Tab-separated table of C-alpha atoms and ligand atoms in Angstrom:
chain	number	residue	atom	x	y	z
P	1	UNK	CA	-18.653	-57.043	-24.377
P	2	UNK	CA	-17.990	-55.938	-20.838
P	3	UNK	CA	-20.627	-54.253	-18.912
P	4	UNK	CA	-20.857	-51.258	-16.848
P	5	UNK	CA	-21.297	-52.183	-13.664
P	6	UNK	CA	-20.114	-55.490	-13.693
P	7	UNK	CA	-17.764	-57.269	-12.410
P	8	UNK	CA	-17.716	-60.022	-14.444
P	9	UNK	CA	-13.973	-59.411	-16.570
P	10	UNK	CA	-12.277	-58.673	-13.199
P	11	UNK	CA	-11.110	-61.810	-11.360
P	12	UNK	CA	-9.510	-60.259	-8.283
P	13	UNK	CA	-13.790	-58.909	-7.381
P	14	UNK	CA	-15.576	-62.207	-8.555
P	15	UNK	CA	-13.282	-63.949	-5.805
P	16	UNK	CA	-14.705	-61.476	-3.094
P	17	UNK	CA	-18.084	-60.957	-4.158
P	18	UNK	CA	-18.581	-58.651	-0.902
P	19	UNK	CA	-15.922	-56.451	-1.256
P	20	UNK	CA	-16.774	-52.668	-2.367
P	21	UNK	CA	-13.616	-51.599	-3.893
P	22	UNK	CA	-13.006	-48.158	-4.243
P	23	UNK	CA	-9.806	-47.385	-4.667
P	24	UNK	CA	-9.476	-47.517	-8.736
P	25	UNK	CA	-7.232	-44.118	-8.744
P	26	UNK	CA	-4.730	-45.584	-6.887
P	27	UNK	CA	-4.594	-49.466	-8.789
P	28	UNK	CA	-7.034	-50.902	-10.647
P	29	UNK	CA	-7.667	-54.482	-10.439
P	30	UNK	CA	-6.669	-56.754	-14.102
P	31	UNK	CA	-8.941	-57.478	-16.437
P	32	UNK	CA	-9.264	-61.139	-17.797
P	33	UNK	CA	-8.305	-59.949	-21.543
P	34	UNK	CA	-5.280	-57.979	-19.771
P	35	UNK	CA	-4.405	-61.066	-17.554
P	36	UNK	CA	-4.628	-63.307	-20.750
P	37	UNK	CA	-2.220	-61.430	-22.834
P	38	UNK	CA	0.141	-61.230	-19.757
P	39	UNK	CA	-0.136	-64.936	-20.062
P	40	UNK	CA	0.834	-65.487	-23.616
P	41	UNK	CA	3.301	-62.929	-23.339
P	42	UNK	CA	4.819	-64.787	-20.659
P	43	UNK	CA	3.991	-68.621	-22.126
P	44	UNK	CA	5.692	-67.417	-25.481
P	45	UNK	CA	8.972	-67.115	-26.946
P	46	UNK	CA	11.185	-65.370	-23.980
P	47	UNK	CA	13.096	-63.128	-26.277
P	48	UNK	CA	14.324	-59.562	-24.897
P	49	UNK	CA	12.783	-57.546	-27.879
P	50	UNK	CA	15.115	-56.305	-30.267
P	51	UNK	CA	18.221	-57.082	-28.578
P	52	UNK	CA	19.604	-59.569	-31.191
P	53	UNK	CA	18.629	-60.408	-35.082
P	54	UNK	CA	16.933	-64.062	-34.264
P	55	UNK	CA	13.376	-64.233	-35.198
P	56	UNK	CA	12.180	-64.513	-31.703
P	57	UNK	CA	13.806	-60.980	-30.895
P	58	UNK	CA	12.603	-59.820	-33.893
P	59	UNK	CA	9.081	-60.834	-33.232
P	60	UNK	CA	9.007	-59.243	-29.648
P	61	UNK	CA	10.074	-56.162	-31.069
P	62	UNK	CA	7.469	-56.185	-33.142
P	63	UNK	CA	5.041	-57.244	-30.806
P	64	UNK	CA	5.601	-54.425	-28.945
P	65	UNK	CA	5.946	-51.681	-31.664
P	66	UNK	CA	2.023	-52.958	-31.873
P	67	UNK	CA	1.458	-52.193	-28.168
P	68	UNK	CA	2.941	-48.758	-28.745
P	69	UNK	CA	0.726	-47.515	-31.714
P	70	UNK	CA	-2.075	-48.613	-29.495
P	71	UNK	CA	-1.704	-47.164	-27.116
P	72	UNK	CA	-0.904	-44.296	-28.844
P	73	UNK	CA	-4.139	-44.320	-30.941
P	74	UNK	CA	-6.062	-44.742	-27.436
P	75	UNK	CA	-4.801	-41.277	-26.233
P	76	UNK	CA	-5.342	-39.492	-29.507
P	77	UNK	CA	-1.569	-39.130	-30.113
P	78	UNK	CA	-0.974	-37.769	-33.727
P	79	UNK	CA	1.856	-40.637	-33.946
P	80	UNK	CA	3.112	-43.912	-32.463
P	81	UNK	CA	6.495	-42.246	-31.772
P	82	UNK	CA	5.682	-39.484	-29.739
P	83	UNK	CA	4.670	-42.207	-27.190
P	84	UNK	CA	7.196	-44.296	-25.113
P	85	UNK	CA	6.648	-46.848	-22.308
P	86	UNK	CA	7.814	-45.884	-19.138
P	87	UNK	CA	7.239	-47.228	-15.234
P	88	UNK	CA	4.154	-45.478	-14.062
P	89	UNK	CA	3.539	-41.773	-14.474
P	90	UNK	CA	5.723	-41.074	-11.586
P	91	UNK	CA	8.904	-42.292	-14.118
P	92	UNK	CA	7.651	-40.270	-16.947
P	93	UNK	CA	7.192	-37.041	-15.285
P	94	UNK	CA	10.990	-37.424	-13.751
P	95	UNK	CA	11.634	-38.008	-17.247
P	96	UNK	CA	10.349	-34.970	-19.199
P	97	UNK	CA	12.048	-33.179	-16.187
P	98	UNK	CA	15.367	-34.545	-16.181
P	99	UNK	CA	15.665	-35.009	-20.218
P	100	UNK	CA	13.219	-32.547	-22.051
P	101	UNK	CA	12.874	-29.648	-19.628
P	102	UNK	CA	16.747	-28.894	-19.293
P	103	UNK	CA	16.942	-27.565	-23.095
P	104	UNK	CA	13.352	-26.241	-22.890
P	105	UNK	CA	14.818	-23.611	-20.224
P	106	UNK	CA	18.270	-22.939	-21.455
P	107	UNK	CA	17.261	-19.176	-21.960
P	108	UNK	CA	15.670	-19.456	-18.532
P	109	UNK	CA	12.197	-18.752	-17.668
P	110	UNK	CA	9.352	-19.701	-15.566
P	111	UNK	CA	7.593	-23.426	-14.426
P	112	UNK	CA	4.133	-22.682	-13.279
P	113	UNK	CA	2.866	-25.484	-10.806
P	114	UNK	CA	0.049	-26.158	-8.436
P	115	UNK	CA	1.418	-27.228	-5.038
P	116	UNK	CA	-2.186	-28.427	-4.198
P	117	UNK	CA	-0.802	-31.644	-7.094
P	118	UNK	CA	0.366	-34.733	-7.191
P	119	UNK	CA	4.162	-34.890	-5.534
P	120	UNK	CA	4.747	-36.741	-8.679
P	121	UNK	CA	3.938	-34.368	-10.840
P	122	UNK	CA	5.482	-31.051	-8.585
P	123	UNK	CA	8.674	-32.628	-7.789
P	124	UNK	CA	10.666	-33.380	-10.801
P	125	UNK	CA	10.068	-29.514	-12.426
P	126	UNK	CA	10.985	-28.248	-8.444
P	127	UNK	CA	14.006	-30.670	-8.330
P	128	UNK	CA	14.738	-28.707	-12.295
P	129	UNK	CA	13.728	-25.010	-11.389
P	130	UNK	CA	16.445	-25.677	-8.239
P	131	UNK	CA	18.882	-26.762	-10.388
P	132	UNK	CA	18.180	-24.398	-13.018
P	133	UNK	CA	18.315	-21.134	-10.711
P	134	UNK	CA	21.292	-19.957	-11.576
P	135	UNK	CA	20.094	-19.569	-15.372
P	136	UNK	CA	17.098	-17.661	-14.429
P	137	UNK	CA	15.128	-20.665	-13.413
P	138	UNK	CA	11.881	-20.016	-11.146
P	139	UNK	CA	9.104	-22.040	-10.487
P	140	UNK	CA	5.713	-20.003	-10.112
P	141	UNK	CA	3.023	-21.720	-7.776
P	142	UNK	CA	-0.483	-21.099	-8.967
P	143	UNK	CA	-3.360	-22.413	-6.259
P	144	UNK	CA	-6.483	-24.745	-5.692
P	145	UNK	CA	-9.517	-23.912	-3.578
P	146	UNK	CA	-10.733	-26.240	-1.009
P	147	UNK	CA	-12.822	-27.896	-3.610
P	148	UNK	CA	-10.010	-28.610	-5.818
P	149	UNK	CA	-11.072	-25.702	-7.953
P	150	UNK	CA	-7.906	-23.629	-9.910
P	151	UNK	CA	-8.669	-20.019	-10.061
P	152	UNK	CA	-8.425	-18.481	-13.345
P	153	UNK	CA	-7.748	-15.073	-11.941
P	154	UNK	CA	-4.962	-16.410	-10.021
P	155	UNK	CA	-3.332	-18.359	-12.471
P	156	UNK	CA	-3.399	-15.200	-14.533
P	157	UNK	CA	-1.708	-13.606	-11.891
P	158	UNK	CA	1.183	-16.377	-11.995
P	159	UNK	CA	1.505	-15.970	-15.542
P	160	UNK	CA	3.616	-13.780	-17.735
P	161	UNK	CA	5.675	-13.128	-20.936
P	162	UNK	CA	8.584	-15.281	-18.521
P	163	UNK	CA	5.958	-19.038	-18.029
P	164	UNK	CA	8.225	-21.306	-20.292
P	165	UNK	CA	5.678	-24.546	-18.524
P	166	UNK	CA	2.901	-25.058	-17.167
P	167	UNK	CA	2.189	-28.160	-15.332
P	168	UNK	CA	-1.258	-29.107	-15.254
P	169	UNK	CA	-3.347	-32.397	-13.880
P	170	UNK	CA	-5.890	-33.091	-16.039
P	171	UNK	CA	-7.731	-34.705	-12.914
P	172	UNK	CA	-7.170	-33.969	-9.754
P	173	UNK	CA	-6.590	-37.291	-7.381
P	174	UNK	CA	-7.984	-36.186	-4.678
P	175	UNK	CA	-11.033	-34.099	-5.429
P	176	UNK	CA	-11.275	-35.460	-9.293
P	177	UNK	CA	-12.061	-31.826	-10.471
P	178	UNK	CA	-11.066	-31.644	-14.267
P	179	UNK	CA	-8.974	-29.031	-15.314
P	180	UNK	CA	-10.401	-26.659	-18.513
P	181	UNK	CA	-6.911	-25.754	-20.133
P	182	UNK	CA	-8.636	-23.671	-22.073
P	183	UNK	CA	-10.260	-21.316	-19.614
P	184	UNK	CA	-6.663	-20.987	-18.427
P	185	UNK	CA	-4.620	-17.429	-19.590
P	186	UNK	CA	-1.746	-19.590	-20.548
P	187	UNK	CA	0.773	-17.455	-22.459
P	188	UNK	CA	0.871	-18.964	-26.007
P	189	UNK	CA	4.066	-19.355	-26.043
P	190	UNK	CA	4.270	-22.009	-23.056
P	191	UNK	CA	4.466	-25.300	-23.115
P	192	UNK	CA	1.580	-27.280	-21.104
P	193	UNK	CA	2.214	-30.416	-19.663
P	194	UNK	CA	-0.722	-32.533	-18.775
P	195	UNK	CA	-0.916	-35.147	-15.749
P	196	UNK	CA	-3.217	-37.723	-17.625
P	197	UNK	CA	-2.995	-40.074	-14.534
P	198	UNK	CA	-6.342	-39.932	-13.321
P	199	UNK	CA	-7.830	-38.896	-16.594
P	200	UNK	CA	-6.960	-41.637	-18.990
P	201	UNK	CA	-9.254	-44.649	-18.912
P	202	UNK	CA	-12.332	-42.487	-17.073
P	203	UNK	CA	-13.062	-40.261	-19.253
P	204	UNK	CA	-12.381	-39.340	-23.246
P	205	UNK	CA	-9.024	-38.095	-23.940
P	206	UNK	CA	-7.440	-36.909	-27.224
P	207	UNK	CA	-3.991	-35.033	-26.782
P	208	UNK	CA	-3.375	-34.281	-30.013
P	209	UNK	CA	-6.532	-32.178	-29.981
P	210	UNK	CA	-5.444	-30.571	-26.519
P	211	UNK	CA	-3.190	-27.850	-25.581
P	212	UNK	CA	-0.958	-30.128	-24.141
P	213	UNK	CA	2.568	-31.057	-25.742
P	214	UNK	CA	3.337	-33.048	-22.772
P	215	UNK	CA	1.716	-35.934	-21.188
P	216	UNK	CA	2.515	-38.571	-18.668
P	217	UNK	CA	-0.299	-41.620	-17.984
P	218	UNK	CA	-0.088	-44.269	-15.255
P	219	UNK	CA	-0.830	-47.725	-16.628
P	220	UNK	CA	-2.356	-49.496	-13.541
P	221	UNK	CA	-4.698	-46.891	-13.372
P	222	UNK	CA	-6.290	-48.102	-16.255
P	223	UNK	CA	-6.286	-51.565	-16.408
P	224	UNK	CA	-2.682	-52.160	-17.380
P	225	UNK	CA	0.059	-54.354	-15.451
P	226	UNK	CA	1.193	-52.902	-12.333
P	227	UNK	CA	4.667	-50.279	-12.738
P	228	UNK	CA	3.431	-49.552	-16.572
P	229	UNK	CA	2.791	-45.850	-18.119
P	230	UNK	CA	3.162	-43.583	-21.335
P	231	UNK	CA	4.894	-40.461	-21.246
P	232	UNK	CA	3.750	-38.368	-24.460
P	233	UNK	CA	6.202	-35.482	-26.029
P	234	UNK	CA	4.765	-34.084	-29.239
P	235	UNK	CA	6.819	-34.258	-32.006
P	236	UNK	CA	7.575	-30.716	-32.512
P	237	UNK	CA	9.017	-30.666	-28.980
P	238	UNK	CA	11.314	-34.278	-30.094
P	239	UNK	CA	14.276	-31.904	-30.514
P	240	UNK	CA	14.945	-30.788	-26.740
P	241	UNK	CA	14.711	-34.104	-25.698
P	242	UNK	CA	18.891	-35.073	-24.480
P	243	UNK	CA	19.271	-38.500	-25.688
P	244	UNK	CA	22.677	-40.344	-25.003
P	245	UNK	CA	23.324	-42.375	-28.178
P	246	UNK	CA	25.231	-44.736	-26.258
P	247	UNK	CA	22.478	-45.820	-23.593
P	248	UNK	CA	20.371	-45.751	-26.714
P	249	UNK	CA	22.183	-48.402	-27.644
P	250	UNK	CA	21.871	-50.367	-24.343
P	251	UNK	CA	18.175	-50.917	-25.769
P	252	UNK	CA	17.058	-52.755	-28.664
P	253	UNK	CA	18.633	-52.297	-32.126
P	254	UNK	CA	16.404	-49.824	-33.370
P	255	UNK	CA	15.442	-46.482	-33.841
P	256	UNK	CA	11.814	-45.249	-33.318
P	257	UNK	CA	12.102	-41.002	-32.273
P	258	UNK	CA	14.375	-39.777	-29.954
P	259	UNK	CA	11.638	-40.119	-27.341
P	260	UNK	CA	11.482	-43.200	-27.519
P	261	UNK	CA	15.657	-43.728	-27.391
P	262	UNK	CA	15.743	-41.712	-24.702
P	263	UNK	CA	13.292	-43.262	-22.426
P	264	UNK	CA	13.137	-46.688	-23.293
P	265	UNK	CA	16.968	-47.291	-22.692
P	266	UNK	CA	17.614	-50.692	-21.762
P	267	UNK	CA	15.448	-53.591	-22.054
P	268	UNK	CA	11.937	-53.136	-22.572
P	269	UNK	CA	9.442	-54.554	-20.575
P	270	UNK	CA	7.010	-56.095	-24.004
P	271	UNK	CA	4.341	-58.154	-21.517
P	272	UNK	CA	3.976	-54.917	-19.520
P	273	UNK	CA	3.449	-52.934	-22.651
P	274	UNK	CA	1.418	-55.689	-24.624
P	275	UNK	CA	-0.562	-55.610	-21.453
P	276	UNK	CA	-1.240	-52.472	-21.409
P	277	UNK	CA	-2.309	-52.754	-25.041
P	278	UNK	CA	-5.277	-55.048	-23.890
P	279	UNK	CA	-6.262	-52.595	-21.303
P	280	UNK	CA	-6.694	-50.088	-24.146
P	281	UNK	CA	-8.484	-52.463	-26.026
P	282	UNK	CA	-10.802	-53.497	-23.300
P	283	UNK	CA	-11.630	-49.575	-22.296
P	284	UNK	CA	-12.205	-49.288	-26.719
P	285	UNK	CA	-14.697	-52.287	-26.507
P	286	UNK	CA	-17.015	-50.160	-23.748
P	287	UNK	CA	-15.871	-46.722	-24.749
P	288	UNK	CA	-15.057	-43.658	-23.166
P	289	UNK	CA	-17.892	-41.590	-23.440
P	290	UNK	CA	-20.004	-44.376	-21.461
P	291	UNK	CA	-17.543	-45.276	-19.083
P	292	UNK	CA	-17.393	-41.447	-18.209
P	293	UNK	CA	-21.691	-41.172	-18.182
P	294	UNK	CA	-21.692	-44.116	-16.049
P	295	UNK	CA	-18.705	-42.311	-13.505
P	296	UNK	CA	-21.051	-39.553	-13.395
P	297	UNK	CA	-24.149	-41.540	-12.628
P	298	UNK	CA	-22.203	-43.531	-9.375
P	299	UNK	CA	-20.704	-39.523	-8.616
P	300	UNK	CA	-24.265	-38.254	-8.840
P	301	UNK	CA	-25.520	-40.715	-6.520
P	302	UNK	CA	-22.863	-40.722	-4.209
P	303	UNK	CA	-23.135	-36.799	-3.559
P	304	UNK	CA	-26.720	-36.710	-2.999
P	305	UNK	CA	-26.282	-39.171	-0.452
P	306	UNK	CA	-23.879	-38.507	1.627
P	307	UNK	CA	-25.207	-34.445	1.286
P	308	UNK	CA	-27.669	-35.980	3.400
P	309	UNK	CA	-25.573	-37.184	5.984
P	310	UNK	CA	-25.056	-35.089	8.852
P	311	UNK	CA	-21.142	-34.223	9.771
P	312	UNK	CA	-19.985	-34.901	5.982
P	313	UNK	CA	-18.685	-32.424	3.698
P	314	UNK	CA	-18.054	-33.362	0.250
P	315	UNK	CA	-14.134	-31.662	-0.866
P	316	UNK	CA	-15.338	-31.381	-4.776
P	317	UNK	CA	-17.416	-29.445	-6.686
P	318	UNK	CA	-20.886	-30.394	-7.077
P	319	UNK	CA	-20.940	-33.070	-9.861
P	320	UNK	CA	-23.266	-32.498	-13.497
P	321	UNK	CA	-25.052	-35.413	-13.704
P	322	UNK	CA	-25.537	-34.743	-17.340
P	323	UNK	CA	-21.391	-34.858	-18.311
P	324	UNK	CA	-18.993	-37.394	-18.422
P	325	UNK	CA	-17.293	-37.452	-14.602
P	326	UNK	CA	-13.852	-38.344	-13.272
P	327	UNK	CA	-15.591	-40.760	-10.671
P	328	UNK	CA	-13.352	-39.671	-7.963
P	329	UNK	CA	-14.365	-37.701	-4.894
P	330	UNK	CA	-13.113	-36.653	-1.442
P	331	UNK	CA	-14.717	-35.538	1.830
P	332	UNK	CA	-14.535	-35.221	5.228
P	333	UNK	CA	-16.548	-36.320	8.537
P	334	UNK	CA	-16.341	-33.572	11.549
P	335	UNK	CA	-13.981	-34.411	14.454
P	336	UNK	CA	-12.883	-37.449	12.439
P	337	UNK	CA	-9.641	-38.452	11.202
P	338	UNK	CA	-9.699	-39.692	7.468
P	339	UNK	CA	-7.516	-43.170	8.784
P	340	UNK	CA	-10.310	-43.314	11.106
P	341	UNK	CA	-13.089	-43.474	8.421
P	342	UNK	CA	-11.308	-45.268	5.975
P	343	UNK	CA	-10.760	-48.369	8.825
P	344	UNK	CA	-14.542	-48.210	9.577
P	345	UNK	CA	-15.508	-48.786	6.418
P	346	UNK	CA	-12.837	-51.326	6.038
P	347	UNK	CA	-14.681	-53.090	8.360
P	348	UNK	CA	-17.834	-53.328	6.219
P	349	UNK	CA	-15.702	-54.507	3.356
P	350	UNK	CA	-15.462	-50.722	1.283
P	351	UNK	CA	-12.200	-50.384	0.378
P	352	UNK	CA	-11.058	-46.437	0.249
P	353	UNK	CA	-8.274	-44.590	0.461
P	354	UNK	CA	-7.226	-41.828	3.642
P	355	UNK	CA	-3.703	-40.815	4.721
P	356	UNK	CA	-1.777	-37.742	3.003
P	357	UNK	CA	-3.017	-38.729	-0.642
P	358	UNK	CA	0.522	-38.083	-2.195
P	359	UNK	CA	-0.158	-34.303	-1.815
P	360	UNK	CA	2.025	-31.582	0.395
P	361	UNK	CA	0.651	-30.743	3.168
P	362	UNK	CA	-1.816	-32.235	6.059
P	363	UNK	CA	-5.014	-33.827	4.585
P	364	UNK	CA	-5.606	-35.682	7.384
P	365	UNK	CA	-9.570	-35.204	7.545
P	366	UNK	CA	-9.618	-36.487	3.780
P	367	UNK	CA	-11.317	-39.353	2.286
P	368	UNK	CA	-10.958	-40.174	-1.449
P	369	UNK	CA	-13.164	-42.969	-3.150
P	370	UNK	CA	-12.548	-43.723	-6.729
P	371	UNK	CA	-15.014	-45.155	-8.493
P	372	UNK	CA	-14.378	-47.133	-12.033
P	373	UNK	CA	-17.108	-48.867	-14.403
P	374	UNK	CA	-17.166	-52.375	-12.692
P	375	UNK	CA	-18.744	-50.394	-9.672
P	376	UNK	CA	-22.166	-50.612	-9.112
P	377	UNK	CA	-25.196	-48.135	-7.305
P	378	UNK	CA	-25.060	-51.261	-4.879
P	379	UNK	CA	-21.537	-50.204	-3.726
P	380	UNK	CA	-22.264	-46.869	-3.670
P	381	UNK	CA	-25.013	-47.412	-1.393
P	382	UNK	CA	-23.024	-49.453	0.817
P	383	UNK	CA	-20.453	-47.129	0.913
P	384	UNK	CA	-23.090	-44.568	2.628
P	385	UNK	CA	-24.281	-46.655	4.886
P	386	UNK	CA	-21.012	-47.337	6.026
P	387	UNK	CA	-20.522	-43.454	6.054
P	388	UNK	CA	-23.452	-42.779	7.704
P	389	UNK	CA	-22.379	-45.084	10.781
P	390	UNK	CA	-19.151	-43.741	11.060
P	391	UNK	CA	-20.631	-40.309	10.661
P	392	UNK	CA	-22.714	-41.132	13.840
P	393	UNK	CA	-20.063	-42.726	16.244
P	394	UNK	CA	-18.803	-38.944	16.917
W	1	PLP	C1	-2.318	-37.227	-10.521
W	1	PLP	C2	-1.295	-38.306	-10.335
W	1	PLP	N1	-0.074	-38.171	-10.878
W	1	PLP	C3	0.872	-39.116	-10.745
W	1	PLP	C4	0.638	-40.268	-10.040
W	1	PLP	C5	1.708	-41.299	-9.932
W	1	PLP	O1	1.370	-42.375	-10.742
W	1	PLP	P1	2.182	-43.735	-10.777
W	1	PLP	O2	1.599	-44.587	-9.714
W	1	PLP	O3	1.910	-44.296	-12.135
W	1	PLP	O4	3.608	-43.442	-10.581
W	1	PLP	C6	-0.613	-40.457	-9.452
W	1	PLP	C7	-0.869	-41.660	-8.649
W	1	PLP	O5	-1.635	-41.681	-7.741
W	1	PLP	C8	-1.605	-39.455	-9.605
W	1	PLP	O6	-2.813	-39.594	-9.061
């Protein structure tokens, strides 16, 4: 079984056994069971799956069927089908935007969204509420603190009888604050969709128990191939997806939901999506709930010390060391540009990530490191003494 901690399963760190990498919410490095399937995928019969009757095409559509009610079972969808493959969770958000949202606000209505989130997951629905407009389309911006923290008085103020959406990150990928849907005021009637990028593979997650009937999940955030991702549409929401029957047909010779026709046109991508399959399996074989103690522990440790380092400010809420935590967290070093940091600690061999963090808006001062279970307290405590000598240079 994989350990916490270790970096055993993960070639790409065993080759540079003084590397700190912290950087797991933008790319996680491949696991050896992830890197063998790619492999057998890849050694095997070449088939595109289900684009012909031959038993090869046959069996790769079958093959990766499997992946999908995997991976559906790993995010506690109800059903295989209200799962489809997609490139990343940047493709699945444009998708729900371009092909479910449309019939979703015929009648018009509001799109609540944080402009403190992810450009992926703001621009498609501001792209849709411009297009929209003229049939009574608004989008509705509800805020973040500093910390990362949503209000609940001010998203109460954002919504009304009119919120058709809300568009929520589950955790935020800068500041790795979790969002508690339910301590929300969302109007019953909305739909929520969920941003699982930063939540899937960290922490437990279970979205048929969860307000969400929208989800979209980045692959290579979790151990998966790089370009793979899930979007999620719960079935009672299949009929406003627009499928076009004849791209359908571009794709294999089969019919699954009309999710899954009308985001898997074309050919499918079965050693991404068997991949990703392994990655599921490999988080199953540790499990959630520990991978999400041990994120806490690394958080934990990582606060206290660099709370004790003059000039740093941490940009997240304090972390309870007793709950399952996101691993991610941001701060800031007075007078001190986050590129700045980031190439000092490069230096020592910690890997982090600075620069505009995919949000709107300057973040220049802003650090992010990301920790995932193959880190260690080791690399945490490298990564504050790294911070404590760049903290001192000013
Ligand atoms: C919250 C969030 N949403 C969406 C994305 C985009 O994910 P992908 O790289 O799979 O397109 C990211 C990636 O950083 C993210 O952190």
């Amino acid at each position: 079984m994989p350990g916490l901690g270790s970096r055993q399963h993960f070639p790409a760190l065993t080759a540079e056994p003084d590397l700190v990498y912290l950087d797991a919410a933008s790319g996680t490095p491949c696991p050896e069971p992830v890197i063998a399937q790619l492999t057998a995928e890849l050694r095997g019969p070449a088939a595109n799956p289900g684009r012909g009757g031959h038993p090869w095409a046959r069996d790769a559509l079958r093959r990766f069927e499997d992946a999908r009610a995997a991976v559906a079972a790993f995010l506690g969808a109800s059903f295989p089908d209200e799962v489809a493959f997609t490139r990343g969770a940047t493709g699945a958000m444009a998708f729900l935007a371009d092909r479910w949202g449309p019939a979703a606000l015929a009648n018009g209505g509001d799109i609540l969204y944080c402009p403190d989130d992810h450009l992926s997951t703001v621009r498609p629905w501001l792209r849709l509420a411009e297009r929209m407009r003229h049939q009574g389309v608004r989008a509705v911006a509800y805020r973040r603190d500093r910390l990362g923290r949503i209000d609940p008085g001010d998203f109460a103020r954002a919504a009304s009888e009119r919120t058709a959406i809300v568009v929520a990150t589950d955790v935020h990928n800068l500041h790795g604050t979790r969002t508690e849907l339910d301590a929300l005021a969302i109007p019953p009637a909305a739909t929520v969709c969920l941003d699982c990028s930063q939540s899937a593979g960290r922490l437990p997650l279970r979205l048929a128990d969860s307000r969400a009937e929208l989800g979209v999940v980045s692959g290579h955030k979790m151990f998966g191939p790089p370009g793979t991702g899930m979007v999620y549409v719960r079935r009672d929401q299949h009929h406003r997806i627009a499928v076009d029957r004849a791209a359908a047909r571009s794709g294999p010779a089969r019919h699954v939901s009309p999710l899954t026709d009308a985001a898997e046109e074309g050919s499918l991508d079965g050693a991404g999506a068997a991949g990703l399959a392994s990655a599921t399996a490999f988080l199953d074989t540790i499990g959630l709930d520990r991978v999400g103690g041990h994120l806490a522990t690394l958080a934990t440790r990582f606060a206290d010390g660099a709370s004790r380092i003059g000039g740093v400010t941490l940009l997240g809420p304090p972390v309870d060391a007793g709950r399952p935590h996101s691993g991610i967290a941001a701060f800031a070093v007075d007078g001190q540009l986050g590129a700045d940091v980031a190439f000092a600690l490069e230096q020592r061999r910690v890997y982090v990530r600075a620069g505009d963090h995919c949000l709107n808006g300057p973040r220049e001062d802003a650090v992010r490191v990301s920790f995932h279970l193959y880190n260690d307290e080791n690399d945490v405590d490298r990564l504050l003494q790294g911070l404590a000598a760049a903290a001192e240079r000013d």
